[in-house]
Amino acid sequence: MISEKAGKTLRDYVADLAAKGRYCFALGEARKAIGLSPNAARLAVNRMVKAGVLASPARGFYVVVPPEYRNLGCAPPDQFVPQLMEFLGIPYYVGLLSAAQYHGAAHQRPKEFQVMLRGSRRGIRCGQVRVVFVVRKGLKAVPVQSFNTARGTIAVATPEATAVDLVGYPRRAGGLDQTAMVLADLAEQLNADLLSQAAASAPVSWAQRLGYLLDWAGAGGKTEPLREYVETHARDTIPLLPGATRAEAPRNAKWKIRVNAEPEADL
C-alpha cells in the first residue's frame, strides 16, 4: 500500500506543475521526478483520480482538473488535446463543427470535440468530456492556424479548410441542413483564393459540393477560383447528397452536381 508520504509527494509534484502553468503530465515523467515505483505511482494517481484532482483521458497520461471543472470530471478538451497528441506523437488538427466554433460559425457548442488524425483511433470519454477522432487523408496538406487557449495553443483548421471538411463529412457535421447553415455563417470569413488552395487537399467531389452550397448560401462571390479548380479537375457529375435517391434530379452544370437533395435551413 502507498505511504502517506508518497501520496503527498505526488500532490506536491502536481501542485508544482500547476504553479508553472502545466496541467498535463505522463505517468513515467512523474515517477522519474519523485522516485516512485511503478505500482506506487499507479496507486498514487488512482487515488487522485478518485478524488477528482486528476483525470486520465488516455493510458499513462493525466490532466490536472482545476476546481472550476471538477463537476465536468475533466478539463475542457482544448486544454489537454494538444499535449495528449504530443504525448502520443500524432499529428492532428481540430476540425468540422469544433473548428467552426473557433471561427464563430457554430450555432451551438458541439456535443463532442472533433479532432482530425491521419489514422483511426478510438474516441475519448473523460468525465463529461467527449473527444472523437476522424480520419483525414492528406492531413499534412490541410491548412491550419493556431489559437490561444487557457493552457497554451491548439491547431485548428483554417476557415477555408473547415468549409472543405464540412462537406466531406456531412454526417459528422449534422447532415446537409446543418452543414449548409454553418457554411453560410462561415462564408464571410472565407478567402476565395485560399478556399481553392484548401480544396486541393481533398477529393475534387468535396469542392464540387462546397461550391454548390456556397452559391446556395448566397456566397457565390467567394467561389470563382474554386469554380476554376472544379472546371479543371472534375470529370464526373456527382450527387449533392451521397446515397440519397431522387427521380430525375436536376443537374447543375457549373459545379457538375446532380441536385438530389436541397438544404432546408433558415439563413
Short mmCIF file of C-alpha atoms in Angstrom, two decimals:
data_model
loop_
_atom_site.label_atom_id
_atom_site.label_comp_id
_atom_site.label_asym_id
_atom_site.label_seq_id
_atom_site.Cartn_x
_atom_site.Cartn_y
_atom_site.Cartn_z
CA MET A 1 0.00 0.00 0.00
CA ILE A 2 1.24 3.50 -0.86
CA SER A 3 2.56 5.52 2.04
CA GLU A 4 1.09 8.85 3.03
CA LYS A 5 4.47 10.43 2.37
CA ALA A 6 4.49 9.16 -1.22
CA GLY A 7 0.93 10.42 -1.75
CA LYS A 8 1.88 13.89 -0.52
CA THR A 9 4.93 13.85 -2.77
CA LEU A 10 2.76 13.26 -5.82
CA ARG A 11 0.40 16.02 -4.75
CA ASP A 12 3.38 18.32 -4.35
CA TYR A 13 4.55 17.36 -7.84
CA VAL A 14 1.14 18.14 -9.31
CA ALA A 15 0.98 21.43 -7.41
CA ASP A 16 4.43 22.37 -8.73
CA LEU A 17 3.32 21.65 -12.30
CA ALA A 18 0.25 23.85 -11.91
CA ALA A 19 2.38 26.63 -10.44
CA LYS A 20 4.48 26.51 -13.61
CA GLY A 21 1.39 26.65 -15.84
CA ARG A 22 1.44 22.95 -16.74
CA TYR A 23 -1.70 20.89 -16.28
CA CYS A 24 -0.79 17.64 -18.05
CA PHE A 25 1.86 15.02 -17.38
CA ALA A 26 2.88 11.49 -18.27
CA LEU A 27 2.99 8.88 -15.52
CA GLY A 28 6.57 7.99 -16.39
CA GLU A 29 7.57 11.62 -16.07
CA ALA A 30 6.04 11.83 -12.59
CA ARG A 31 7.69 8.59 -11.47
CA LYS A 32 11.09 9.82 -12.56
CA ALA A 33 10.62 13.18 -10.85
CA ILE A 34 9.57 11.82 -7.46
CA GLY A 35 11.21 8.39 -7.42
CA LEU A 36 8.13 6.18 -7.06
CA SER A 37 7.98 2.55 -8.14
CA PRO A 38 5.51 1.69 -10.95
CA ASN A 39 2.98 0.20 -8.52
CA ALA A 40 3.25 3.06 -6.06
CA ALA A 41 2.87 5.61 -8.84
CA ARG A 42 -0.27 3.92 -10.18
CA LEU A 43 -1.79 3.78 -6.71
CA ALA A 44 -0.98 7.43 -6.13
CA VAL A 45 -2.52 8.68 -9.36
CA ASN A 46 -5.57 6.42 -8.94
CA ARG A 47 -6.17 7.96 -5.53
CA MET A 48 -6.04 11.45 -7.00
CA VAL A 49 -8.28 10.44 -9.91
CA LYS A 50 -10.90 9.16 -7.45
CA ALA A 51 -10.63 12.43 -5.57
CA GLY A 52 -11.31 14.34 -8.79
CA VAL A 53 -7.94 16.10 -8.71
CA LEU A 54 -6.68 14.26 -11.79
CA ALA A 55 -8.34 12.80 -14.88
CA SER A 56 -6.88 10.31 -17.35
CA PRO A 57 -8.08 10.70 -20.95
CA ALA A 58 -5.51 8.15 -22.15
CA ARG A 59 -3.45 5.43 -20.54
CA GLY A 60 -0.36 6.84 -18.86
CA PHE A 61 -1.45 10.45 -19.44
CA TYR A 62 -3.01 12.64 -16.74
CA VAL A 63 -4.71 16.00 -16.62
CA VAL A 64 -4.86 18.23 -13.57
CA VAL A 65 -8.51 19.21 -13.08
CA PRO A 66 -8.86 22.75 -11.67
CA PRO A 67 -11.62 23.21 -9.07
CA GLU A 68 -13.87 25.06 -11.53
CA TYR A 69 -14.01 21.93 -13.73
CA ARG A 70 -14.46 19.28 -11.03
CA ASN A 71 -18.17 18.91 -11.90
CA LEU A 72 -17.14 18.26 -15.50
CA GLY A 73 -14.84 15.47 -14.34
CA CYS A 74 -12.05 16.63 -16.66
CA ALA A 75 -10.51 19.78 -18.07
CA PRO A 76 -12.08 21.08 -21.31
CA PRO A 77 -10.67 19.26 -24.36
CA ASP A 78 -8.79 22.23 -25.78
CA GLN A 79 -6.76 22.32 -22.56
CA PHE A 80 -5.34 18.82 -22.98
CA VAL A 81 -5.75 17.61 -26.59
CA PRO A 82 -2.58 19.36 -27.89
CA GLN A 83 -0.50 17.92 -25.03
CA LEU A 84 -2.06 14.48 -25.48
CA MET A 85 -1.26 14.46 -29.20
CA GLU A 86 2.32 15.46 -28.40
CA PHE A 87 2.49 12.67 -25.80
CA LEU A 88 1.23 10.16 -28.41
CA GLY A 89 3.37 11.59 -31.21
CA ILE A 90 0.34 12.01 -33.50
CA PRO A 91 -0.20 14.96 -35.88
CA TYR A 92 -3.67 16.45 -35.54
CA TYR A 93 -5.90 19.44 -36.02
CA VAL A 94 -9.29 20.45 -34.67
CA GLY A 95 -11.88 20.24 -37.43
CA LEU A 96 -15.52 20.25 -38.51
CA LEU A 97 -18.03 21.79 -36.09
CA SER A 98 -15.39 22.25 -33.39
CA ALA A 99 -13.25 24.26 -35.81
CA ALA A 100 -16.31 26.21 -36.99
CA GLN A 101 -16.90 27.23 -33.39
CA TYR A 102 -13.42 28.76 -33.21
CA HIS A 103 -14.33 30.78 -36.29
CA GLY A 104 -17.63 31.88 -34.76
CA ALA A 105 -19.73 29.84 -37.16
CA ALA A 106 -21.30 27.15 -34.95
CA HIS A 107 -24.85 27.83 -33.79
CA GLN A 108 -24.35 25.81 -30.63
CA ARG A 109 -21.49 24.10 -28.86
CA PRO A 110 -20.90 20.65 -30.41
CA LYS A 111 -21.60 17.74 -28.08
CA GLU A 112 -18.21 16.26 -28.95
CA PHE A 113 -14.82 17.78 -29.67
CA GLN A 114 -13.84 16.77 -33.22
CA VAL A 115 -10.17 16.12 -33.93
CA MET A 116 -8.77 15.06 -37.29
CA LEU A 117 -6.00 12.43 -37.50
CA ARG A 118 -4.21 10.52 -40.25
CA GLY A 119 -5.34 7.15 -38.87
CA SER A 120 -8.20 5.71 -36.88
CA ARG A 121 -8.25 5.96 -33.12
CA ARG A 122 -10.88 5.25 -30.51
CA GLY A 123 -12.59 8.30 -29.07
CA ILE A 124 -12.12 9.59 -25.54
CA ARG A 125 -14.57 9.86 -22.68
CA CYS A 126 -13.14 11.79 -19.77
CA GLY A 127 -15.80 12.68 -17.26
CA GLN A 128 -18.42 14.55 -19.27
CA VAL A 129 -15.90 15.45 -21.99
CA ARG A 130 -16.11 13.60 -25.29
CA VAL A 131 -13.41 13.71 -27.96
CA VAL A 132 -13.90 11.95 -31.30
CA PHE A 133 -11.17 11.29 -33.83
CA VAL A 134 -11.94 11.47 -37.55
CA VAL A 135 -9.61 10.06 -40.19
CA ARG A 136 -8.50 12.72 -42.67
CA LYS A 137 -6.42 11.58 -45.63
CA GLY A 138 -3.88 14.15 -46.73
CA LEU A 139 -3.85 15.65 -43.25
CA LYS A 140 -0.39 17.14 -43.70
CA ALA A 141 -1.62 19.27 -46.61
CA VAL A 142 -4.59 20.75 -44.72
CA PRO A 143 -4.01 24.42 -43.81
CA VAL A 144 -4.31 25.11 -40.09
CA GLN A 145 -3.88 28.05 -37.77
CA SER A 146 -3.04 28.38 -34.09
CA PHE A 147 -5.49 29.57 -31.45
CA ASN A 148 -4.62 30.52 -27.89
CA THR A 149 -6.22 28.54 -25.08
CA ALA A 150 -6.07 28.81 -21.31
CA ARG A 151 -3.24 26.26 -21.35
CA GLY A 152 -1.27 27.13 -24.49
CA THR A 153 -2.16 26.88 -28.17
CA ILE A 154 -4.16 24.48 -30.32
CA ALA A 155 -4.06 23.72 -34.07
CA VAL A 156 -7.36 24.40 -35.82
CA ALA A 157 -8.34 24.12 -39.48
CA THR A 158 -8.49 27.49 -41.22
CA PRO A 159 -11.95 28.77 -42.20
CA GLU A 160 -11.33 27.54 -45.74
CA ALA A 161 -10.17 24.09 -44.65
CA THR A 162 -13.09 23.89 -42.24
CA ALA A 163 -15.51 24.58 -45.09
CA VAL A 164 -13.91 21.85 -47.21
CA ASP A 165 -14.08 19.30 -44.40
CA LEU A 166 -17.70 20.11 -43.55
CA VAL A 167 -18.89 18.99 -46.99
CA GLY A 168 -16.58 15.99 -46.87
CA TYR A 169 -18.09 14.71 -43.62
CA PRO A 170 -21.75 15.84 -43.70
CA ARG A 171 -22.86 13.25 -41.14
CA ARG A 172 -20.22 14.44 -38.68
CA ALA A 173 -21.49 17.96 -39.29
CA GLY A 174 -25.11 17.07 -38.51
CA GLY A 175 -26.38 16.42 -42.04
CA LEU A 176 -26.92 18.53 -45.14
CA ASP A 177 -29.11 21.17 -43.48
CA GLN A 178 -26.68 21.80 -40.61
CA THR A 179 -23.70 21.78 -42.99
CA ALA A 180 -25.32 24.39 -45.22
CA MET A 181 -26.23 26.58 -42.25
CA VAL A 182 -22.69 26.51 -40.82
CA LEU A 183 -21.22 27.25 -44.25
CA ALA A 184 -23.50 30.26 -44.55
CA ASP A 185 -22.18 31.56 -41.23
CA LEU A 186 -18.60 30.81 -42.21
CA ALA A 187 -18.83 32.39 -45.66
CA GLU A 188 -17.93 35.92 -44.57
CA GLN A 189 -14.54 34.74 -43.32
CA LEU A 190 -13.61 32.78 -46.45
CA ASN A 191 -10.84 33.99 -48.74
CA ALA A 192 -11.61 32.97 -52.33
CA ASP A 193 -8.02 32.13 -53.28
CA LEU A 194 -7.32 30.28 -50.04
CA LEU A 195 -10.55 28.33 -50.48
CA SER A 196 -9.34 26.98 -53.81
CA GLN A 197 -5.98 26.07 -52.26
CA ALA A 198 -7.65 24.27 -49.36
CA ALA A 199 -9.77 22.29 -51.81
CA ALA A 200 -6.59 20.79 -53.26
CA SER A 201 -6.09 18.82 -50.01
CA ALA A 202 -9.31 16.86 -50.56
CA PRO A 203 -11.17 14.89 -53.28
CA VAL A 204 -12.49 17.14 -56.04
CA SER A 205 -16.02 15.98 -55.23
CA TRP A 206 -15.79 17.93 -51.98
CA ALA A 207 -15.01 21.10 -53.94
CA GLN A 208 -18.00 20.49 -56.20
CA ARG A 209 -20.41 20.14 -53.29
CA LEU A 210 -18.85 23.07 -51.46
CA GLY A 211 -19.20 25.37 -54.45
CA TYR A 212 -22.85 24.48 -54.91
CA LEU A 213 -23.68 25.01 -51.23
CA LEU A 214 -21.86 28.33 -51.08
CA ASP A 215 -23.83 29.51 -54.11
CA TRP A 216 -27.00 28.33 -52.37
CA ALA A 217 -25.98 30.31 -49.28
CA GLY A 218 -25.53 33.49 -51.32
CA ALA A 219 -21.72 33.43 -51.11
CA GLY A 220 -21.07 32.97 -54.82
CA GLY A 221 -18.74 35.94 -54.77
CA LYS A 222 -16.20 33.80 -52.91
CA THR A 223 -16.22 30.87 -55.33
CA GLU A 224 -14.68 31.92 -58.65
CA PRO A 225 -11.20 30.38 -58.04
CA LEU A 226 -12.97 27.30 -56.68
CA ARG A 227 -15.09 27.11 -59.84
CA GLU A 228 -11.95 27.24 -61.96
CA TYR A 229 -10.46 24.46 -59.85
CA VAL A 230 -13.55 22.30 -60.36
CA GLU A 231 -13.67 23.06 -64.08
CA THR A 232 -10.07 21.88 -64.41
CA HIS A 233 -10.20 18.80 -62.18
CA ALA A 234 -13.77 17.46 -62.01
CA ARG A 235 -14.60 14.82 -64.61
CA ASP A 236 -17.90 13.41 -63.35
CA THR A 237 -21.25 14.79 -62.30
CA ILE A 238 -21.86 13.72 -58.72
CA PRO A 239 -24.87 13.74 -56.34
CA LEU A 240 -25.07 16.60 -53.87
CA LEU A 241 -26.04 14.14 -51.13
CA PRO A 242 -24.28 10.76 -51.41
CA GLY A 243 -26.65 7.84 -51.01
CA ALA A 244 -29.85 9.85 -51.46
CA THR A 245 -32.19 8.98 -54.34
CA ARG A 246 -34.37 11.39 -56.25
CA ALA A 247 -36.03 10.66 -59.55
CA GLU A 248 -34.94 12.95 -62.38
CA ALA A 249 -32.76 15.09 -60.15
CA PRO A 250 -31.82 18.36 -61.92
CA ARG A 251 -28.20 18.95 -62.83
CA ASN A 252 -26.10 21.97 -62.03
CA ALA A 253 -23.61 22.39 -64.86
CA LYS A 254 -21.44 24.95 -63.05
CA TRP A 255 -20.45 22.54 -60.28
CA LYS A 256 -21.23 19.25 -62.06
CA ILE A 257 -23.72 18.39 -59.34
CA ARG A 258 -26.84 16.26 -59.52
CA VAL A 259 -29.17 18.05 -57.14
CA ASN A 260 -30.75 15.01 -55.47
CA ALA A 261 -31.47 16.97 -52.27
CA GLU A 262 -31.88 20.57 -51.21
CA PRO A 263 -30.85 22.08 -47.86
CA GLU A 264 -33.73 23.08 -45.63
CA ALA A 265 -32.14 25.73 -43.46
CA ASP A 266 -33.17 29.22 -42.43
CA LEU A 267 -30.47 31.69 -43.45
#
